[in-house]
mmCIF file of C-alpha atoms in Angstrom:
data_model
loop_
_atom_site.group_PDB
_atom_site.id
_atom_site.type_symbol
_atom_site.label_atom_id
_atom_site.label_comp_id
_atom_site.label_asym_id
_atom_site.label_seq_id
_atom_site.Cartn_x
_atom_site.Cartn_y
_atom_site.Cartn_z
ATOM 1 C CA UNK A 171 -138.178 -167.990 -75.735
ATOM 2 C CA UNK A 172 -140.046 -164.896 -75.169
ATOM 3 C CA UNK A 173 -137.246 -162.973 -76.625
ATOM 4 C CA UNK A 174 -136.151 -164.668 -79.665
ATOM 5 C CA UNK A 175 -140.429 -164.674 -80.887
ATOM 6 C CA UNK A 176 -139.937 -161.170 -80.037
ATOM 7 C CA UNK A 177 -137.147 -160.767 -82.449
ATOM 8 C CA UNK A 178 -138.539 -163.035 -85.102
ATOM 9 C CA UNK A 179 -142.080 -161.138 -84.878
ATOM 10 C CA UNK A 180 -139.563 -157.888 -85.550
ATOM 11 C CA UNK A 181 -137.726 -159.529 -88.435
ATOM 12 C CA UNK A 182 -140.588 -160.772 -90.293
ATOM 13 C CA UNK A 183 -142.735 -156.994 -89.691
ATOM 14 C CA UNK A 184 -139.493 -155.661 -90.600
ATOM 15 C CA UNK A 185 -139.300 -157.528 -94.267
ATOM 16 C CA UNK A 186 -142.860 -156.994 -94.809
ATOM 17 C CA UNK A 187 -142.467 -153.514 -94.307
ATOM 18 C CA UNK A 188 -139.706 -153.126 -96.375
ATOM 19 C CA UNK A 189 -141.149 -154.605 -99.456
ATOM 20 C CA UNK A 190 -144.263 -152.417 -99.417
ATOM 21 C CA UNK A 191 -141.889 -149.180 -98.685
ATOM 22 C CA UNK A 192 -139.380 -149.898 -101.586
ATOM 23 C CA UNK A 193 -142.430 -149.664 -103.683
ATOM 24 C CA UNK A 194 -143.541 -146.071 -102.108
ATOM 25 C CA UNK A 195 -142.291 -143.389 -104.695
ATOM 26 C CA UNK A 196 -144.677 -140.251 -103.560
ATOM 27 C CA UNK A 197 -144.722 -138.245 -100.661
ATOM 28 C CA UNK A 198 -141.821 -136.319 -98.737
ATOM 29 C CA UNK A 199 -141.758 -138.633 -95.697
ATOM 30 C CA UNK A 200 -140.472 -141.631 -97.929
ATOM 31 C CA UNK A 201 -141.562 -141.433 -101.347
ATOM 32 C CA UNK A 202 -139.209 -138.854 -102.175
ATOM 33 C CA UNK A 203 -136.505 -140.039 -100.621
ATOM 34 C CA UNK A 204 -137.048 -143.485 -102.900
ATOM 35 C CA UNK A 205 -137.029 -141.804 -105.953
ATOM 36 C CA UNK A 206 -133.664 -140.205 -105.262
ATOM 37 C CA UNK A 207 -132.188 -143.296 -104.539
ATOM 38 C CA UNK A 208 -133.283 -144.914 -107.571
ATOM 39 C CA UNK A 209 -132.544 -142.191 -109.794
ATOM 40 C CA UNK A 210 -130.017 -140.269 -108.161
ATOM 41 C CA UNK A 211 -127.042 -141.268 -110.523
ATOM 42 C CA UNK A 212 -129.061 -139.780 -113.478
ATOM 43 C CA UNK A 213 -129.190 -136.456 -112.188
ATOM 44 C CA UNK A 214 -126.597 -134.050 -113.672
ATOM 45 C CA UNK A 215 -127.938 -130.995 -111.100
ATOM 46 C CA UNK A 216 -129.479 -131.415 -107.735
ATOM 47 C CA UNK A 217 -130.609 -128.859 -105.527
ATOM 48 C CA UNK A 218 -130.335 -130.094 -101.434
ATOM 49 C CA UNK A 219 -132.034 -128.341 -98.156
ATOM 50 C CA UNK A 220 -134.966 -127.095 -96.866
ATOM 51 C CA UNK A 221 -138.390 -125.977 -97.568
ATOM 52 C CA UNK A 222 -136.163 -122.826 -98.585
ATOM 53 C CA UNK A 223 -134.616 -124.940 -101.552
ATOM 54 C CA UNK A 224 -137.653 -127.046 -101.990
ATOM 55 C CA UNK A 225 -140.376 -124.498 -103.224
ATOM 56 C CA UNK A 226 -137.941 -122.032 -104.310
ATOM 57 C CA UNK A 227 -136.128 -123.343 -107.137
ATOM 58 C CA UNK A 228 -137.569 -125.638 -110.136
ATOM 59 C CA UNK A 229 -134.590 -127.835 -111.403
ATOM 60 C CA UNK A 230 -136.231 -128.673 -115.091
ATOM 61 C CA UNK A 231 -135.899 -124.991 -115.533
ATOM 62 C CA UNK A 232 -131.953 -125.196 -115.005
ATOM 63 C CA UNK A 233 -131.468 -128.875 -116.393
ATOM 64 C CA UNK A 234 -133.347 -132.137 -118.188
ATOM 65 C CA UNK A 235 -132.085 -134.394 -115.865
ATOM 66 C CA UNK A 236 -131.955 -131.576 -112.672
ATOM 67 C CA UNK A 237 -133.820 -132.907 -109.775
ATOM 68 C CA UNK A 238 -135.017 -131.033 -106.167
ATOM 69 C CA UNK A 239 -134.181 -132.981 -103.213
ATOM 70 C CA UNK A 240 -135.336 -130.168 -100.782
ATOM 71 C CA UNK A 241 -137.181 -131.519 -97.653
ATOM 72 C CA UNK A 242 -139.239 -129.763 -95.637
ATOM 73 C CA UNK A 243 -137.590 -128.953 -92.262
ATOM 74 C CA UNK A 244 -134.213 -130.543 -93.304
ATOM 75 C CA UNK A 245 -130.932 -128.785 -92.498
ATOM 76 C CA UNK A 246 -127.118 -130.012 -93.053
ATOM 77 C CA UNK A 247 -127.168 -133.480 -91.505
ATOM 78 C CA UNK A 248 -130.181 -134.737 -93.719
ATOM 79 C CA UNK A 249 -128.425 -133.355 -96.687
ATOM 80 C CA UNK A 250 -125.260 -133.844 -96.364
ATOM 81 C CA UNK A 251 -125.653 -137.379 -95.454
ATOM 82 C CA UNK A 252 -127.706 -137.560 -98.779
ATOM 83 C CA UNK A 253 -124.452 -136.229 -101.020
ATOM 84 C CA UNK A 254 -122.594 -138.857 -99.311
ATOM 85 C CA UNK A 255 -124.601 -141.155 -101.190
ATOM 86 C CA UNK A 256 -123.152 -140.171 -104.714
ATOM 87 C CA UNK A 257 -120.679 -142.609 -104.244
ATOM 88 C CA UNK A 258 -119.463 -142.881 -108.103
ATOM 89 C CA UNK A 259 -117.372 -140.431 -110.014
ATOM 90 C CA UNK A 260 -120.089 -138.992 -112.332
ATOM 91 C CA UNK A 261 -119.580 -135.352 -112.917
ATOM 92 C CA UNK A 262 -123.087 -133.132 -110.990
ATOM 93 C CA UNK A 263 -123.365 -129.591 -109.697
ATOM 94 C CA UNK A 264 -124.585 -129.991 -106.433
ATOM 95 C CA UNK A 265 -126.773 -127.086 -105.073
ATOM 96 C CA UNK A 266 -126.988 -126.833 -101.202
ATOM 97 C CA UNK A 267 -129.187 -124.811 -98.931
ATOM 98 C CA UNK A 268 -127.603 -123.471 -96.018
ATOM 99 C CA UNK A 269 -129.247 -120.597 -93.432
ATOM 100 C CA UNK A 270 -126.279 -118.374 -91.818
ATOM 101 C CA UNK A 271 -128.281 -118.634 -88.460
ATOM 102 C CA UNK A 272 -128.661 -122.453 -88.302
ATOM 103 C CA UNK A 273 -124.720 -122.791 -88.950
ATOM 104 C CA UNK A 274 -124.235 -120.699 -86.214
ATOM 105 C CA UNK A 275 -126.511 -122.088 -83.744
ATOM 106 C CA UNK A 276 -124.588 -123.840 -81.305
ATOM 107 C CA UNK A 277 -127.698 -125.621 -79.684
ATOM 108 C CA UNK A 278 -128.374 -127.919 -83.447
ATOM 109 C CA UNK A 279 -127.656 -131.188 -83.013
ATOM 110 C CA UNK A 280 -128.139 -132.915 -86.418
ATOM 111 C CA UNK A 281 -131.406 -134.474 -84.759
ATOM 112 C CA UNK A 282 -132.726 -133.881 -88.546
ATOM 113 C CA UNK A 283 -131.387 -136.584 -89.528
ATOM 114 C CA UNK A 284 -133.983 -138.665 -88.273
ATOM 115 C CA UNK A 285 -135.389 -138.890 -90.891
ATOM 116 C CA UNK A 286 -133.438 -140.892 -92.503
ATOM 117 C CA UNK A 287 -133.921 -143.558 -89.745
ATOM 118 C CA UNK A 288 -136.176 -145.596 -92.327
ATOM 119 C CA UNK A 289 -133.225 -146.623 -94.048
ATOM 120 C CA UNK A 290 -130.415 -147.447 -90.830
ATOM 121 C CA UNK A 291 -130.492 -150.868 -90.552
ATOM 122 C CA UNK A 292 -130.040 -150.883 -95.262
ATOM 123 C CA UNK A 293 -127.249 -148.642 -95.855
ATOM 124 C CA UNK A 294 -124.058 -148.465 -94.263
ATOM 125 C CA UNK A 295 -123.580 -145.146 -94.943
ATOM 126 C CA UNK A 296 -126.588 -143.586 -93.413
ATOM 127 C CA UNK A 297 -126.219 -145.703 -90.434
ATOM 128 C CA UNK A 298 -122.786 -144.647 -90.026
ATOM 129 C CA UNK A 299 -124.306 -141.080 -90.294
ATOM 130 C CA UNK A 300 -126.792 -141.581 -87.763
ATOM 131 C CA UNK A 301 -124.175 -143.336 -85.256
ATOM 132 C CA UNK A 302 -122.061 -140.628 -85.557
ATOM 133 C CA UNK A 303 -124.332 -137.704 -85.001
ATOM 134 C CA UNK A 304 -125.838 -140.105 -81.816
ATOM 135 C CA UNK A 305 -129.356 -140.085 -83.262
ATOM 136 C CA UNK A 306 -129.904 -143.563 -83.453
ATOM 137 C CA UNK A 307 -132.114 -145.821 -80.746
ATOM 138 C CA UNK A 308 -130.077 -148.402 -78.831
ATOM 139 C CA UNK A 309 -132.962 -150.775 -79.450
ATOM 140 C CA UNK A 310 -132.689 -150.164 -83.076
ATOM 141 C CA UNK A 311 -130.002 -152.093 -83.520
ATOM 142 C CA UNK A 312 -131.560 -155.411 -82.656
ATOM 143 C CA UNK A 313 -135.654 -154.497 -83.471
ATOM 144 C CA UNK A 314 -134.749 -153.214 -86.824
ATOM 145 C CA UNK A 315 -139.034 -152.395 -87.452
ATOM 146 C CA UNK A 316 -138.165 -149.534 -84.653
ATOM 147 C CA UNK A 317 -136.903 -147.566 -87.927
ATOM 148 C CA UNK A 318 -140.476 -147.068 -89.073
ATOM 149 C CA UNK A 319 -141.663 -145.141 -86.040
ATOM 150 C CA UNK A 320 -143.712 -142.926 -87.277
ATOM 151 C CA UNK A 321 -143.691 -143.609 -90.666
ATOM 152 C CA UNK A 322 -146.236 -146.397 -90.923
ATOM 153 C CA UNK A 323 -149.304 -144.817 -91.900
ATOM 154 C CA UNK A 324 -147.223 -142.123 -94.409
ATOM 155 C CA UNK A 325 -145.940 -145.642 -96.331
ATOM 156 C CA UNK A 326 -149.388 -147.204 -96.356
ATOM 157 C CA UNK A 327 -151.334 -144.069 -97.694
ATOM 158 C CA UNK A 328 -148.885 -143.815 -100.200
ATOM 159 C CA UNK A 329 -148.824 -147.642 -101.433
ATOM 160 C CA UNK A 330 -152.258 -147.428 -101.801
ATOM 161 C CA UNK A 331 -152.970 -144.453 -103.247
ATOM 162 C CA UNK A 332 -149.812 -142.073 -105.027
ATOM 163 C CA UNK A 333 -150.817 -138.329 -105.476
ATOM 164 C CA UNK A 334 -148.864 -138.350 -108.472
ATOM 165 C CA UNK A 335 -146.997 -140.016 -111.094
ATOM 166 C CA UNK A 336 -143.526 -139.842 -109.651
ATOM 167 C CA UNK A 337 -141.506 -140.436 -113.330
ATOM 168 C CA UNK A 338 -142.889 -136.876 -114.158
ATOM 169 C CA UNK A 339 -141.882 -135.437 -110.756
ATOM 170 C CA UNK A 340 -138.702 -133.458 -110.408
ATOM 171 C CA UNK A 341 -138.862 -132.714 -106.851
ATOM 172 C CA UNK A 342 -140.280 -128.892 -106.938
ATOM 173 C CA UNK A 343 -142.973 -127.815 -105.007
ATOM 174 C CA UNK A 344 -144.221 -124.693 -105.697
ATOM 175 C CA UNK A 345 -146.572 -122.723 -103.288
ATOM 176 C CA UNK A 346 -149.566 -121.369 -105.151
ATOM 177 C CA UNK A 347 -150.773 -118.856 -102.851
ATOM 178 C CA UNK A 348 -154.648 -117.849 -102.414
ATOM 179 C CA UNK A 349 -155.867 -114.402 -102.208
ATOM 180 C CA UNK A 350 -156.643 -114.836 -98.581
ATOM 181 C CA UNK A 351 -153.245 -115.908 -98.087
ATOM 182 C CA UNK A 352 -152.287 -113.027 -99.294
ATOM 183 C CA UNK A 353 -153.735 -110.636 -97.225
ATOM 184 C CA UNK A 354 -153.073 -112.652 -94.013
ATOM 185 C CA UNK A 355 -149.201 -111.891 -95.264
ATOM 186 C CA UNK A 356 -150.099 -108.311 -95.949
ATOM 187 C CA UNK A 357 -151.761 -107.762 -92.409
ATOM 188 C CA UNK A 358 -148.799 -109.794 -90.928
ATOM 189 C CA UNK A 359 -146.479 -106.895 -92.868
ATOM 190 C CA UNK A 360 -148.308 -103.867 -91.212
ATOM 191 C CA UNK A 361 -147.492 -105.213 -87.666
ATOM 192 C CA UNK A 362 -144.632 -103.651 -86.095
ATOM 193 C CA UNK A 363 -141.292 -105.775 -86.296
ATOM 194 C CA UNK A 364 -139.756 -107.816 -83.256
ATOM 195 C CA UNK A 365 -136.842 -105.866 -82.369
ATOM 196 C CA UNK A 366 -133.438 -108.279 -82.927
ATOM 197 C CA UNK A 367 -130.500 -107.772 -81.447
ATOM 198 C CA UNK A 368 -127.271 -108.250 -84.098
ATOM 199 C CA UNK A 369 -124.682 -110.452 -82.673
ATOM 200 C CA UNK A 370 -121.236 -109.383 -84.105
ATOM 201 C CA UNK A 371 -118.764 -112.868 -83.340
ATOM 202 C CA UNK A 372 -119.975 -116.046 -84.851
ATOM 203 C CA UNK A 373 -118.703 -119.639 -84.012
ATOM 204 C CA UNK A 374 -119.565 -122.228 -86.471
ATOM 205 C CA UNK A 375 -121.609 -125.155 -85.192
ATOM 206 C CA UNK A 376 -119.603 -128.329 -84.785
ATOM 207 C CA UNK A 377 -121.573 -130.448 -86.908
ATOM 208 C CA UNK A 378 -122.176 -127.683 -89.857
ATOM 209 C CA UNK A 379 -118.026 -127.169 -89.613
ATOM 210 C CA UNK A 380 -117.420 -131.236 -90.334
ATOM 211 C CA UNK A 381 -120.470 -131.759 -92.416
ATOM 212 C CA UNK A 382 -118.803 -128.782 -94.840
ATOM 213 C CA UNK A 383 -115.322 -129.790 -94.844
ATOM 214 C CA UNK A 384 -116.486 -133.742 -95.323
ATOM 215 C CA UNK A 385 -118.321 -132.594 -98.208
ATOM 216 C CA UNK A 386 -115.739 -129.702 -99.492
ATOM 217 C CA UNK A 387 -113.569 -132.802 -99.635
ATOM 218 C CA UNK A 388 -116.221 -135.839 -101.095
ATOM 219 C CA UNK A 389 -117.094 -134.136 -103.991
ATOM 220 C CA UNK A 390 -113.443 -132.730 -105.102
ATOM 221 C CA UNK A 391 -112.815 -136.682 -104.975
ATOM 222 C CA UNK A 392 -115.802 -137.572 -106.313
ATOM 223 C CA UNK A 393 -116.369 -135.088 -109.578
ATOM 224 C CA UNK A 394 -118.839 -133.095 -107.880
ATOM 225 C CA UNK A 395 -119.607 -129.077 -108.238
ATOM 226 C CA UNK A 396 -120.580 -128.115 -104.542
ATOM 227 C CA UNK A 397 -122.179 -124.447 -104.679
ATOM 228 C CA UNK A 398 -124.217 -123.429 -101.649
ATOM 229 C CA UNK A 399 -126.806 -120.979 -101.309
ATOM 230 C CA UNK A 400 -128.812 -118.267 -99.120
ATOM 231 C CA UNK A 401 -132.488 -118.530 -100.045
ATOM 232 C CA UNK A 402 -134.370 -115.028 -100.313
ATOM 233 C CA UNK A 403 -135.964 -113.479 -97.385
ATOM 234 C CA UNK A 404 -138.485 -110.813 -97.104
ATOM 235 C CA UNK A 405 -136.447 -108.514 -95.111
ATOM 236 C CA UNK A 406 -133.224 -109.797 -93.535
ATOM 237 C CA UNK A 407 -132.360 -107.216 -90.053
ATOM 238 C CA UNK A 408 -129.086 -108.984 -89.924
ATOM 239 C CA UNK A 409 -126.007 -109.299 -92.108
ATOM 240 C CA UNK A 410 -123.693 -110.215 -90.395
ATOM 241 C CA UNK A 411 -124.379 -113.803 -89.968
ATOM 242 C CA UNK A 412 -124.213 -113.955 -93.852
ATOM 243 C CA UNK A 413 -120.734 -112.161 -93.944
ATOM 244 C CA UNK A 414 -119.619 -114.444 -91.189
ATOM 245 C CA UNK A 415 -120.568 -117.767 -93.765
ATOM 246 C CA UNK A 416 -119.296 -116.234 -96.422
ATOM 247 C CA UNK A 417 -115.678 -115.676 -94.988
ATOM 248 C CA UNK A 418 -115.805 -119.668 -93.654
ATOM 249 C CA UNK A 419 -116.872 -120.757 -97.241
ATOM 250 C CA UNK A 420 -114.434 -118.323 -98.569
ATOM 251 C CA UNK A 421 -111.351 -120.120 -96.839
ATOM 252 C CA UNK A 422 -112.890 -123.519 -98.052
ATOM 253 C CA UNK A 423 -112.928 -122.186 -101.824
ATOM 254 C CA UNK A 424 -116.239 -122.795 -101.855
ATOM 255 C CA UNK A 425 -118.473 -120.882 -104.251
ATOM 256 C CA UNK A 426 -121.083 -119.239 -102.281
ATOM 257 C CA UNK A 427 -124.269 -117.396 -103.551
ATOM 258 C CA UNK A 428 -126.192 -115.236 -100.907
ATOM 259 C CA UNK A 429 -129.113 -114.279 -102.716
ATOM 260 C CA UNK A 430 -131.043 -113.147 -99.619
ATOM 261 C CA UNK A 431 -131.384 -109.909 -100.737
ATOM 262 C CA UNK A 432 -132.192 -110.962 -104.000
ATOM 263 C CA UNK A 433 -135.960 -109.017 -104.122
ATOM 264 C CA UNK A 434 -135.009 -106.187 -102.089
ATOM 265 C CA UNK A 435 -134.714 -103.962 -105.400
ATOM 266 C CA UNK A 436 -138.657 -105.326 -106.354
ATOM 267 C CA UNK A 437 -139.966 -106.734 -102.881
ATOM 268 C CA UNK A 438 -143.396 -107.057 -104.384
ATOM 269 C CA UNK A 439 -146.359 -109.217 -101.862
ATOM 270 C CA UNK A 440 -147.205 -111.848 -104.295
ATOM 271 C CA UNK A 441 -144.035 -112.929 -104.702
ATOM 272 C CA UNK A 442 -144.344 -114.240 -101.014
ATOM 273 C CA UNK A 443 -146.005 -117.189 -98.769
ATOM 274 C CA UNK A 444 -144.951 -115.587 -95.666
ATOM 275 C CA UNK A 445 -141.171 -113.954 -95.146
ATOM 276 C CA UNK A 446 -139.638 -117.232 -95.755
ATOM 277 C CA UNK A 447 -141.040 -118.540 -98.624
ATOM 278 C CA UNK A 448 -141.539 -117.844 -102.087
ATOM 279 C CA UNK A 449 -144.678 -117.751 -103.991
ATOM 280 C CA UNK A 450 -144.698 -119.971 -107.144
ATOM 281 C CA UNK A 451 -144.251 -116.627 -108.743
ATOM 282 C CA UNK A 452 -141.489 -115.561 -106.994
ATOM 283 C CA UNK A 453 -139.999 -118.603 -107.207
ATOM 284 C CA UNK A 454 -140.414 -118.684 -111.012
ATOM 285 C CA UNK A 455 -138.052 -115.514 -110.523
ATOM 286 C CA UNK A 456 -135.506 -117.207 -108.173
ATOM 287 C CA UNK A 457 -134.843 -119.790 -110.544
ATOM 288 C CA UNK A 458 -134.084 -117.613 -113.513
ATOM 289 C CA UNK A 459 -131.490 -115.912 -111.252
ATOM 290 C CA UNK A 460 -130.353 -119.826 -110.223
ATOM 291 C CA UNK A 461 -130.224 -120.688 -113.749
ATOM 292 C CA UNK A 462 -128.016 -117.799 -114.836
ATOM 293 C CA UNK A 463 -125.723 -117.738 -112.145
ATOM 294 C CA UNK A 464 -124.925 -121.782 -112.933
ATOM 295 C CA UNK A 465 -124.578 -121.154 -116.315
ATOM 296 C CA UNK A 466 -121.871 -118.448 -115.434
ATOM 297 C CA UNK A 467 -120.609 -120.433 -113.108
ATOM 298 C CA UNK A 468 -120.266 -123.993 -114.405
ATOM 299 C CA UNK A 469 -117.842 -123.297 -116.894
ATOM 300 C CA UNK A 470 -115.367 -121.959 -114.042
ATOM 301 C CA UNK A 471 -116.316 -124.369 -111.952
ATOM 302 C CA UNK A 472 -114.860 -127.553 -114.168
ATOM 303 C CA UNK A 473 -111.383 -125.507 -115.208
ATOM 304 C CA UNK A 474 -111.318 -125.194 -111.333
ATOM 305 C CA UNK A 475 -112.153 -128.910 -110.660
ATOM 306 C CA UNK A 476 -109.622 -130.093 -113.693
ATOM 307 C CA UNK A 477 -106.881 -127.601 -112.539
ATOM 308 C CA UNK A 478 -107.417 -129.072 -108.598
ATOM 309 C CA UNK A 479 -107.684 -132.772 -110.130
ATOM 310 C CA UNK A 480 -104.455 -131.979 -112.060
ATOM 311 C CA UNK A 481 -102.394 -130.577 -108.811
ATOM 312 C CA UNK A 482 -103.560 -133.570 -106.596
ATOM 313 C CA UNK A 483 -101.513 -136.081 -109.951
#
């Protein structure tokens, strides 16, 4: 008796819960993730990764119906499993984030895709994600409320009271930097580097190798334009990380912009949060660059796409 209350008690929290988080369209812990899902089929560009996508690029800039779907601390799992959620045939560029030294690190273990653990027991396809990867909670199966560990009070502040009007909300977050901000950078500049030893043989994390060639292989079936990207850094010590992506994208025929370089010509302080992440103002300049190399390449990319379609017929 004890047991089946128990799971009735879940059921019921779990229902309530759902109905006051399907109507949650703010914040990054949910919100965000809502308003993709409602609107995600009316995007024509979409930009996917981290904090290094979201506050570095502004989507309206590039397209009217571009949206940002960069989450903070997010790497391939979270993203990938997010493309794999374009399930119809509409054409859209798709703009992923990827850091050389994450796809290298043998120790990730797609444990960032937690947080999608909201929606596991209402979509098949992030549950199969989340099985896969072995993220999920045994219990989880059979106390479905489980999934909103941690989530609770995020859904709640939210419901109550939105920080913004969602339907004029594109996803980009820029990072308007104070003065004192600044200078805490500045002082952080005049410090002597940590010393970092270059590694010369690379070995491409499991998961980042079958996330990429699952998603090298949706969206050619699917009408999608996968391009991924190397945010800017302040001052990148190694290359050869980069060189080592490139060549594994390069086999995939998988366009591939490293732009981490991109201010190295004009490495100006305010265009900088900290050596990570762009100002508002430098991201202002990132997207220009964004905009023009999609431009250039978008026309290439759909003779590509038609001339692949045309082979596979």
């Amino acid at each position: 008796m004890t047991l089946i209350i128990s799971f009735l008690i879940d059921k019921l929290i779990f229902v309530t819960l759902n109905k006051i988080s399907d109507k949650v369209y703010t914040g990054q812990k949910v919100g965000k993730l809502n308003q993709y899902l409602l609107q995600k089929d009316d995007f024509d560009f979409i930009v996917f990764g981290s904090s290094r996508a979201n506050h570095n690029i502004d989507p309206k800039k590039i397209s009217n119906k571009g949206f940002n779907m960069g989450i903070d601390g997010q790497k391939l799992a979270y993203s990938g499993t997010l493309i794999k959620l374009l399930q119809n045939k509409k054409e859209q560029t798709l703009l992923l984030h990827i850091d050389p030294e994450n796809a290298f690190n043998e120790a990730y273990l797609g444990n960032d895709i937690k947080a999608l653990l909201i929606k596991y027991n209402r979509n098949n396809i992030v549950k199969t994600e989340i099985d896969n990867l072995k993220q999920n909670n045994i219990l989880q199966k059979y106390y479905w409320s489980l999934s909103y560990n941690g989530s609770v009070i995020a859904i709640l502040k939210n419901y109550f009271k939105p920080n913004y009007d969602y339907r004029s909300y594109f996803g980009y977050d820029p990072i308007h930097v104070s003065e004192t901000q600044r200078e805490i950078f500045q002082n952080i500049l005049q410090k002597n580097d940590t010393v970092i030893n270059c590694k010369y043989e690379f070995k491409l994390n499991k998961i980042y190798k079958d996330y990429i060639d699952e998603l090298n292989t949706f969206c050619k079936v699917n009408n999608k334009h996968l391009i991924i990207f190397t945010s800017p850094k302040f001052s990148d010590k190694c290359k050869n990380d980069n060189k080592a992506l490139s060549q594994v994208l390069d086999t995939r025929n998988i366009p591939y912009f490293d732009l981490t370089d991109f201010f190295n010509n004009d490495n100006a302080v305010e265009y900088w949060k900290d050596k990570e992440h762009l100002s508002s103002k430098g991201a202002e300049l990132f997207t220009e660059k964004i905009k023009g190399l999609f431009h250039e390449n978008y026309a290439l990319l759909r003779t590509k796409n038609t001339y692949l379609k045309d082979l596979r017929q």
